[in-house]
mmCIF file of C-alpha atoms in Angstrom:
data_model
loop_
_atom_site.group_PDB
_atom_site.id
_atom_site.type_symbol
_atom_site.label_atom_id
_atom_site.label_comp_id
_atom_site.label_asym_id
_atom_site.label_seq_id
_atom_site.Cartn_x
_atom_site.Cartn_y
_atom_site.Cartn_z
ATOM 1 C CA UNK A 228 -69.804 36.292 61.145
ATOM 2 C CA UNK A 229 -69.091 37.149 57.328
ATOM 3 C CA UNK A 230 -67.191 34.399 57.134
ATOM 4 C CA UNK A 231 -70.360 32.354 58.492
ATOM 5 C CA UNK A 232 -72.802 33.751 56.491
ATOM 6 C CA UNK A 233 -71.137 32.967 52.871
ATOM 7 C CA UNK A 234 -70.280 29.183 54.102
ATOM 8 C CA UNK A 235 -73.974 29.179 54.928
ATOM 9 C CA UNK A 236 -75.194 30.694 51.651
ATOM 10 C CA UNK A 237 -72.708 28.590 49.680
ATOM 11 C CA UNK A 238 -74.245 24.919 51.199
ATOM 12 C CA UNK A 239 -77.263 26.714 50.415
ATOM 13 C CA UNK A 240 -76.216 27.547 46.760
ATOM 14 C CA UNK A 241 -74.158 24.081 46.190
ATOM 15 C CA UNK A 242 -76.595 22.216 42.950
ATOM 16 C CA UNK A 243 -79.448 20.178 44.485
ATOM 17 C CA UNK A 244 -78.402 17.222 42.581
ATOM 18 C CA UNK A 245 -76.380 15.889 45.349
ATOM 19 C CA UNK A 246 -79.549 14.999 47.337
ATOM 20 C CA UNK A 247 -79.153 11.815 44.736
ATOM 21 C CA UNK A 248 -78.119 8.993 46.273
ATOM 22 C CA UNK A 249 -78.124 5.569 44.663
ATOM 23 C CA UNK A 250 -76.065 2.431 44.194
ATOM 24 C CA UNK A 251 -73.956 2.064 41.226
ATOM 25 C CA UNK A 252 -75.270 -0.099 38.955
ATOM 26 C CA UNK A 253 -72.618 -0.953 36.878
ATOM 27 C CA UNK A 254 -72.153 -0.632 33.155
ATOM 28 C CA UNK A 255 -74.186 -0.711 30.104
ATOM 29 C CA UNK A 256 -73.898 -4.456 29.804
ATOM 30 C CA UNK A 257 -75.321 -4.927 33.080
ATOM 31 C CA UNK A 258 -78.347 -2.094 32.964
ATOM 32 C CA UNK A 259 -79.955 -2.282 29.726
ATOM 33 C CA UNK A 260 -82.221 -5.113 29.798
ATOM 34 C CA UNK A 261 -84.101 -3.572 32.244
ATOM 35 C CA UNK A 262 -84.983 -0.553 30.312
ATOM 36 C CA UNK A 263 -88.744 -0.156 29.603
ATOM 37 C CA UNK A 264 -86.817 1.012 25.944
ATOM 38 C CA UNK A 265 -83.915 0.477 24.493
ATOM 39 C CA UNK A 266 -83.446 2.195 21.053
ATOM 40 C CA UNK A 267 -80.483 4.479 18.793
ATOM 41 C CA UNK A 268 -82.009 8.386 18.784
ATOM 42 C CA UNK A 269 -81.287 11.965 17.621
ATOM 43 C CA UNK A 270 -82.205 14.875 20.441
ATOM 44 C CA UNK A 271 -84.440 17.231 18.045
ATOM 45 C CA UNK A 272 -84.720 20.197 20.963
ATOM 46 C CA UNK A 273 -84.383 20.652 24.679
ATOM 47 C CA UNK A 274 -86.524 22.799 26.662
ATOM 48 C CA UNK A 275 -85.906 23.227 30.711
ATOM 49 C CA UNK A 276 -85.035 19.993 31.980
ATOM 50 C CA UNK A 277 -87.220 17.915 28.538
ATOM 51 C CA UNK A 278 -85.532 16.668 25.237
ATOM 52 C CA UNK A 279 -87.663 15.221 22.654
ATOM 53 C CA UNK A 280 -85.409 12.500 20.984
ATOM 54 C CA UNK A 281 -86.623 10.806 16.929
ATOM 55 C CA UNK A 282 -86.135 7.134 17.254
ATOM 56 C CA UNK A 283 -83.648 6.306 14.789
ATOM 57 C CA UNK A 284 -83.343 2.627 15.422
ATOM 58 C CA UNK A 285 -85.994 0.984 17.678
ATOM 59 C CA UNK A 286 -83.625 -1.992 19.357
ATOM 60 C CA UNK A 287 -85.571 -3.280 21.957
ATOM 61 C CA UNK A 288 -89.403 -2.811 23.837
ATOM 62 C CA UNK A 289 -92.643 -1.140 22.250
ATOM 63 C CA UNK A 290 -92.977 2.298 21.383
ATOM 64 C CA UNK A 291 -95.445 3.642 18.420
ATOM 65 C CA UNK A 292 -94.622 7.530 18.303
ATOM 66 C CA UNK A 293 -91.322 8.366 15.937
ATOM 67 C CA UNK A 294 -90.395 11.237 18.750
ATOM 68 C CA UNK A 295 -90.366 10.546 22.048
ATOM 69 C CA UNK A 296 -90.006 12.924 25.361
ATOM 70 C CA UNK A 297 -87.016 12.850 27.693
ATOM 71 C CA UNK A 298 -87.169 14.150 31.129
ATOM 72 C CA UNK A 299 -83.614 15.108 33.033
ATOM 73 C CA UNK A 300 -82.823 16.123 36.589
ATOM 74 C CA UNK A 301 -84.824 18.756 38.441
ATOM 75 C CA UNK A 302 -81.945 19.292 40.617
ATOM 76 C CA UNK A 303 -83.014 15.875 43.231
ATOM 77 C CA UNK A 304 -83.365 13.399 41.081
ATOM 78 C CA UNK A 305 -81.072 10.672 40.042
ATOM 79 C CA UNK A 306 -80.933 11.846 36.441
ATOM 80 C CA UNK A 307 -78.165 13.167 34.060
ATOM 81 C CA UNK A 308 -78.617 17.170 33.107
ATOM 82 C CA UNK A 309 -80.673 17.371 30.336
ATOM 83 C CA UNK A 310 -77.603 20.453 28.781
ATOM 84 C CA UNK A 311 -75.552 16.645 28.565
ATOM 85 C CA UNK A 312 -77.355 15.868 25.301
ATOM 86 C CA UNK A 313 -77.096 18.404 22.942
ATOM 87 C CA UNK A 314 -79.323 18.671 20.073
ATOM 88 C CA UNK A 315 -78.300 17.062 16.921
ATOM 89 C CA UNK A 316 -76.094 14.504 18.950
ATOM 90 C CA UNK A 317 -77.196 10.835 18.743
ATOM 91 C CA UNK A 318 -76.941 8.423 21.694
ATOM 92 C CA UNK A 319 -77.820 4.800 22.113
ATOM 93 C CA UNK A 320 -80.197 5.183 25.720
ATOM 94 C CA UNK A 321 -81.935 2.687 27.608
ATOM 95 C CA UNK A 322 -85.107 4.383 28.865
ATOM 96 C CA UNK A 323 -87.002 4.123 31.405
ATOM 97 C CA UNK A 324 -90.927 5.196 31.193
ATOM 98 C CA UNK A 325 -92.790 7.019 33.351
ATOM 99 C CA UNK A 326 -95.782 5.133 34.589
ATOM 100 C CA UNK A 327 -96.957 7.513 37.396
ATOM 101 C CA UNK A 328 -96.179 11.355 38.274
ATOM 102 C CA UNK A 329 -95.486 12.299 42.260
ATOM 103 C CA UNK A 330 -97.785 15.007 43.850
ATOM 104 C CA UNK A 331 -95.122 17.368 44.105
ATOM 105 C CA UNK A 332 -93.490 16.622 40.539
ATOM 106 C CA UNK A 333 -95.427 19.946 38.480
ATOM 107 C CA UNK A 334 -94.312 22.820 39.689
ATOM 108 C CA UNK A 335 -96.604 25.992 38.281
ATOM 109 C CA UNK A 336 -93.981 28.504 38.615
ATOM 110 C CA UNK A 337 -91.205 26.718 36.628
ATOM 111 C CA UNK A 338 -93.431 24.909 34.015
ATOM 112 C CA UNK A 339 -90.229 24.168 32.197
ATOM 113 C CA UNK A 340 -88.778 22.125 34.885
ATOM 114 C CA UNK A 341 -91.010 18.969 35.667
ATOM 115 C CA UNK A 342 -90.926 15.126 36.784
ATOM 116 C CA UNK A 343 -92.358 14.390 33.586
ATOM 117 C CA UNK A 344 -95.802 13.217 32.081
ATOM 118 C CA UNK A 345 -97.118 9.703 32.044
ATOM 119 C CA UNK A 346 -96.251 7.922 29.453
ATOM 120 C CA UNK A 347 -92.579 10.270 28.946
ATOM 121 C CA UNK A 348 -89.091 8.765 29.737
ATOM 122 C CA UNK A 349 -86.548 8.932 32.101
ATOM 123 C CA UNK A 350 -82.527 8.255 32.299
ATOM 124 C CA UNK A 351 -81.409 6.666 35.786
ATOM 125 C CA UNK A 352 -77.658 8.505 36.445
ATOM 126 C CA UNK A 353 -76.649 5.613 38.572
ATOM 127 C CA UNK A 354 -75.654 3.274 35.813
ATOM 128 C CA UNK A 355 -74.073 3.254 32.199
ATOM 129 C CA UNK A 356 -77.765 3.926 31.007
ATOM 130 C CA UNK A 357 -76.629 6.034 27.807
ATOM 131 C CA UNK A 358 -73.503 5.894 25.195
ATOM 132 C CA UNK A 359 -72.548 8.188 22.513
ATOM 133 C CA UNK A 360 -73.065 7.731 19.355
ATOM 134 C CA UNK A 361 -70.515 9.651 16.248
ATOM 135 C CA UNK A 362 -69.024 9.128 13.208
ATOM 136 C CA UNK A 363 -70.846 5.481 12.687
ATOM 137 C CA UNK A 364 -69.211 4.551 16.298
ATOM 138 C CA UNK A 365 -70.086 4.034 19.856
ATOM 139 C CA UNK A 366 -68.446 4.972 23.129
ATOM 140 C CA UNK A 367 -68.741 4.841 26.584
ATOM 141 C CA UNK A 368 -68.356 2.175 29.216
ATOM 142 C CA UNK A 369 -70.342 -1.015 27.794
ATOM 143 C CA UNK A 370 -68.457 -3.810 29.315
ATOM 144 C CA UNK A 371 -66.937 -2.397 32.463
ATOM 145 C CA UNK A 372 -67.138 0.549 34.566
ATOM 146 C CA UNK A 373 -65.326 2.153 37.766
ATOM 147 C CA UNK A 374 -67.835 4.136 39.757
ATOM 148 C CA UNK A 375 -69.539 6.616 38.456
ATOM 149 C CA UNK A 376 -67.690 6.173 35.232
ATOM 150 C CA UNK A 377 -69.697 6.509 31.979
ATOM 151 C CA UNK A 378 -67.033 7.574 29.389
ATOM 152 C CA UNK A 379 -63.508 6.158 29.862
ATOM 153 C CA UNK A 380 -61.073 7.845 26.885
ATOM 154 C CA UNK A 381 -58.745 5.403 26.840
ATOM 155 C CA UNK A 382 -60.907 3.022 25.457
ATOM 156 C CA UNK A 383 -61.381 2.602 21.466
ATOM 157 C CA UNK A 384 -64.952 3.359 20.145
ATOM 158 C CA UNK A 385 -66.928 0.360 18.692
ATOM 159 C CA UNK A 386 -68.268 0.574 15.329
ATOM 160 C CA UNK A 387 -71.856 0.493 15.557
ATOM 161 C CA UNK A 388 -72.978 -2.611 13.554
ATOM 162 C CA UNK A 389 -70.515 -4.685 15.543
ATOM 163 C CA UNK A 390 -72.128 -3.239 18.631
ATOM 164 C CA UNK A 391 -75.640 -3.988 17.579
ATOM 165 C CA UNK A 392 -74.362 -7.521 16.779
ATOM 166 C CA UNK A 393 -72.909 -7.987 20.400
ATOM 167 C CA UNK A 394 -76.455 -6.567 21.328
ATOM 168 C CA UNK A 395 -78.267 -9.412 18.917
ATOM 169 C CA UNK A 396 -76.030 -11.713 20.498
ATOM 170 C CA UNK A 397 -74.277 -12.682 17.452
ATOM 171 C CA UNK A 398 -70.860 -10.803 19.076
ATOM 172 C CA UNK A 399 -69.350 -12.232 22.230
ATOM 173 C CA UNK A 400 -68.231 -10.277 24.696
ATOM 174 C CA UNK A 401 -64.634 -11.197 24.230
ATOM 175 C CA UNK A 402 -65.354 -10.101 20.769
ATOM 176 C CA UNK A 403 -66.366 -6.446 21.941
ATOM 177 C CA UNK A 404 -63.836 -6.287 24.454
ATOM 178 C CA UNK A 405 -61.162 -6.587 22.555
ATOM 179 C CA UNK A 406 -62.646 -3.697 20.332
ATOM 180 C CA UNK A 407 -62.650 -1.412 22.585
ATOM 181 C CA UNK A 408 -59.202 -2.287 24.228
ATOM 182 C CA UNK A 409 -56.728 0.853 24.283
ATOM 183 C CA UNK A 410 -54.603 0.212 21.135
ATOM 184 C CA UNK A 411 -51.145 1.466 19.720
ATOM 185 C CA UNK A 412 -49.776 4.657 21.030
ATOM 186 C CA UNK A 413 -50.750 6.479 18.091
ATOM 187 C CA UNK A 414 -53.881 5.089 17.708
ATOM 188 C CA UNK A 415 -54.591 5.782 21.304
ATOM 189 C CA UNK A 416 -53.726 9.539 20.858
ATOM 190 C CA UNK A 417 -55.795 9.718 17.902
ATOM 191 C CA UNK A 418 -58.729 8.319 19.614
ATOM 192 C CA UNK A 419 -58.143 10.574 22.651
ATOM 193 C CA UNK A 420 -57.984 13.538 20.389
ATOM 194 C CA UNK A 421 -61.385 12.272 18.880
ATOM 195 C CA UNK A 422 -63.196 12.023 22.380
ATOM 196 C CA UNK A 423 -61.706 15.142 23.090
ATOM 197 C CA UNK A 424 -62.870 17.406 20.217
ATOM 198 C CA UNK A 425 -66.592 15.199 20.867
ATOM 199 C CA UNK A 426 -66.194 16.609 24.707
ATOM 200 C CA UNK A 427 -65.361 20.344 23.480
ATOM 201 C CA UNK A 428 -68.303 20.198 20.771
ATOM 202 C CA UNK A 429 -70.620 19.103 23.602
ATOM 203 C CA UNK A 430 -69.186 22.018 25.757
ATOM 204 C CA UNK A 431 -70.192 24.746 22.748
ATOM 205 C CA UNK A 432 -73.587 23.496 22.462
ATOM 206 C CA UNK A 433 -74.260 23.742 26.324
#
């Protein structure tokens, strides 16, 4: 009966965000252009499950405030954790906005976990909808991605003005692929060690 009882409080306790279920979508390449926003950005501060990002490079769609709001998972909601973007980190994101707020998505007891407000933004989880950006360079999955795959280490980081080229179109895909293709052994372990120290640095500021 003990033995009962803990199973049944642990599927009680296990985090909410597995009642997500979507289709993989694919990688960056194939997700962005339908983004309401697509843009480079700074996360200022977090509060519950909100960031509010500054717009450091507006790339693509209409947006007239320098800061805008980012709303994560509530724990059902195909969304990354909000803890997953750190303040002072900069990501490339494509957003999408939030034209219309469910019944049920304020809840008055946790006022710092919410759907979002009209007019805020959004992250779908179930694509390559966000890549880091540090030191001048971008990773993450932008050309190819196995399931449920945003960050692959083996793969070399882009410099950034090459990958706002490919984004202008004035850089081929080839062009980018081969850019981010796993290089020399000890260029490989360098760049591991990179994404590595970027992953423990994330860790600390969770």
């Amino acid at each position: 009966m003990r033995l009962l009882a803990f199973l049944s409080f642990f599927s009680l306790s296990l985090p909410a965000a597995a009642a997500c279920n979507c289709l993989w979508q694919g990688p960056f390449a194939e997700v962005y252009a339908d983004s309401d926003l697509l843009a480079q950005v700074s996360v200022v501060s977090q509060q519950g499950n909100s960031a509010d990002l500054q717009i450091d490079t507006l790339i693509a769609g209409k947006e007239y405030q320098p800061q805008i709001r980012l709303w994560g998972d509530t724990g059902e909601l195909c969304r990354p954790e909000i803890s997953d973007f750190p303040v002072g980190s900069q990501w490339i994101v494509a957003l999408q906005r939030i034209d219309e707020v469910p019944d049920d998505g304020f809840n008055p007891f946790k006022p710092n976990i919410s759907y979002g407000r009209k007019g805020d933004y959004s992250l779908s989880s179930c694509g390559v909808y966000w890549l880091p950006v540090k030191g001048g360079r971008v990773s993450g999955n932008i050309l190819s991605a196995t399931r449920w795959q945003y960050l692959d280490p083996k793969k070399t980081p882009v410099i950034l003005s090459l990958f706002m080229d490919w984004l202008n179109g004035e850089a081929d895909d080839q062009t980018l692929a081969e850019a981010v293709r796993p290089q020399s052994q000890s260029r490989q372990l360098l760049n591991n060690t990179k994404m590595f120290l970027w992953q423990l640095e994330r860790d600390e500021a969770q």
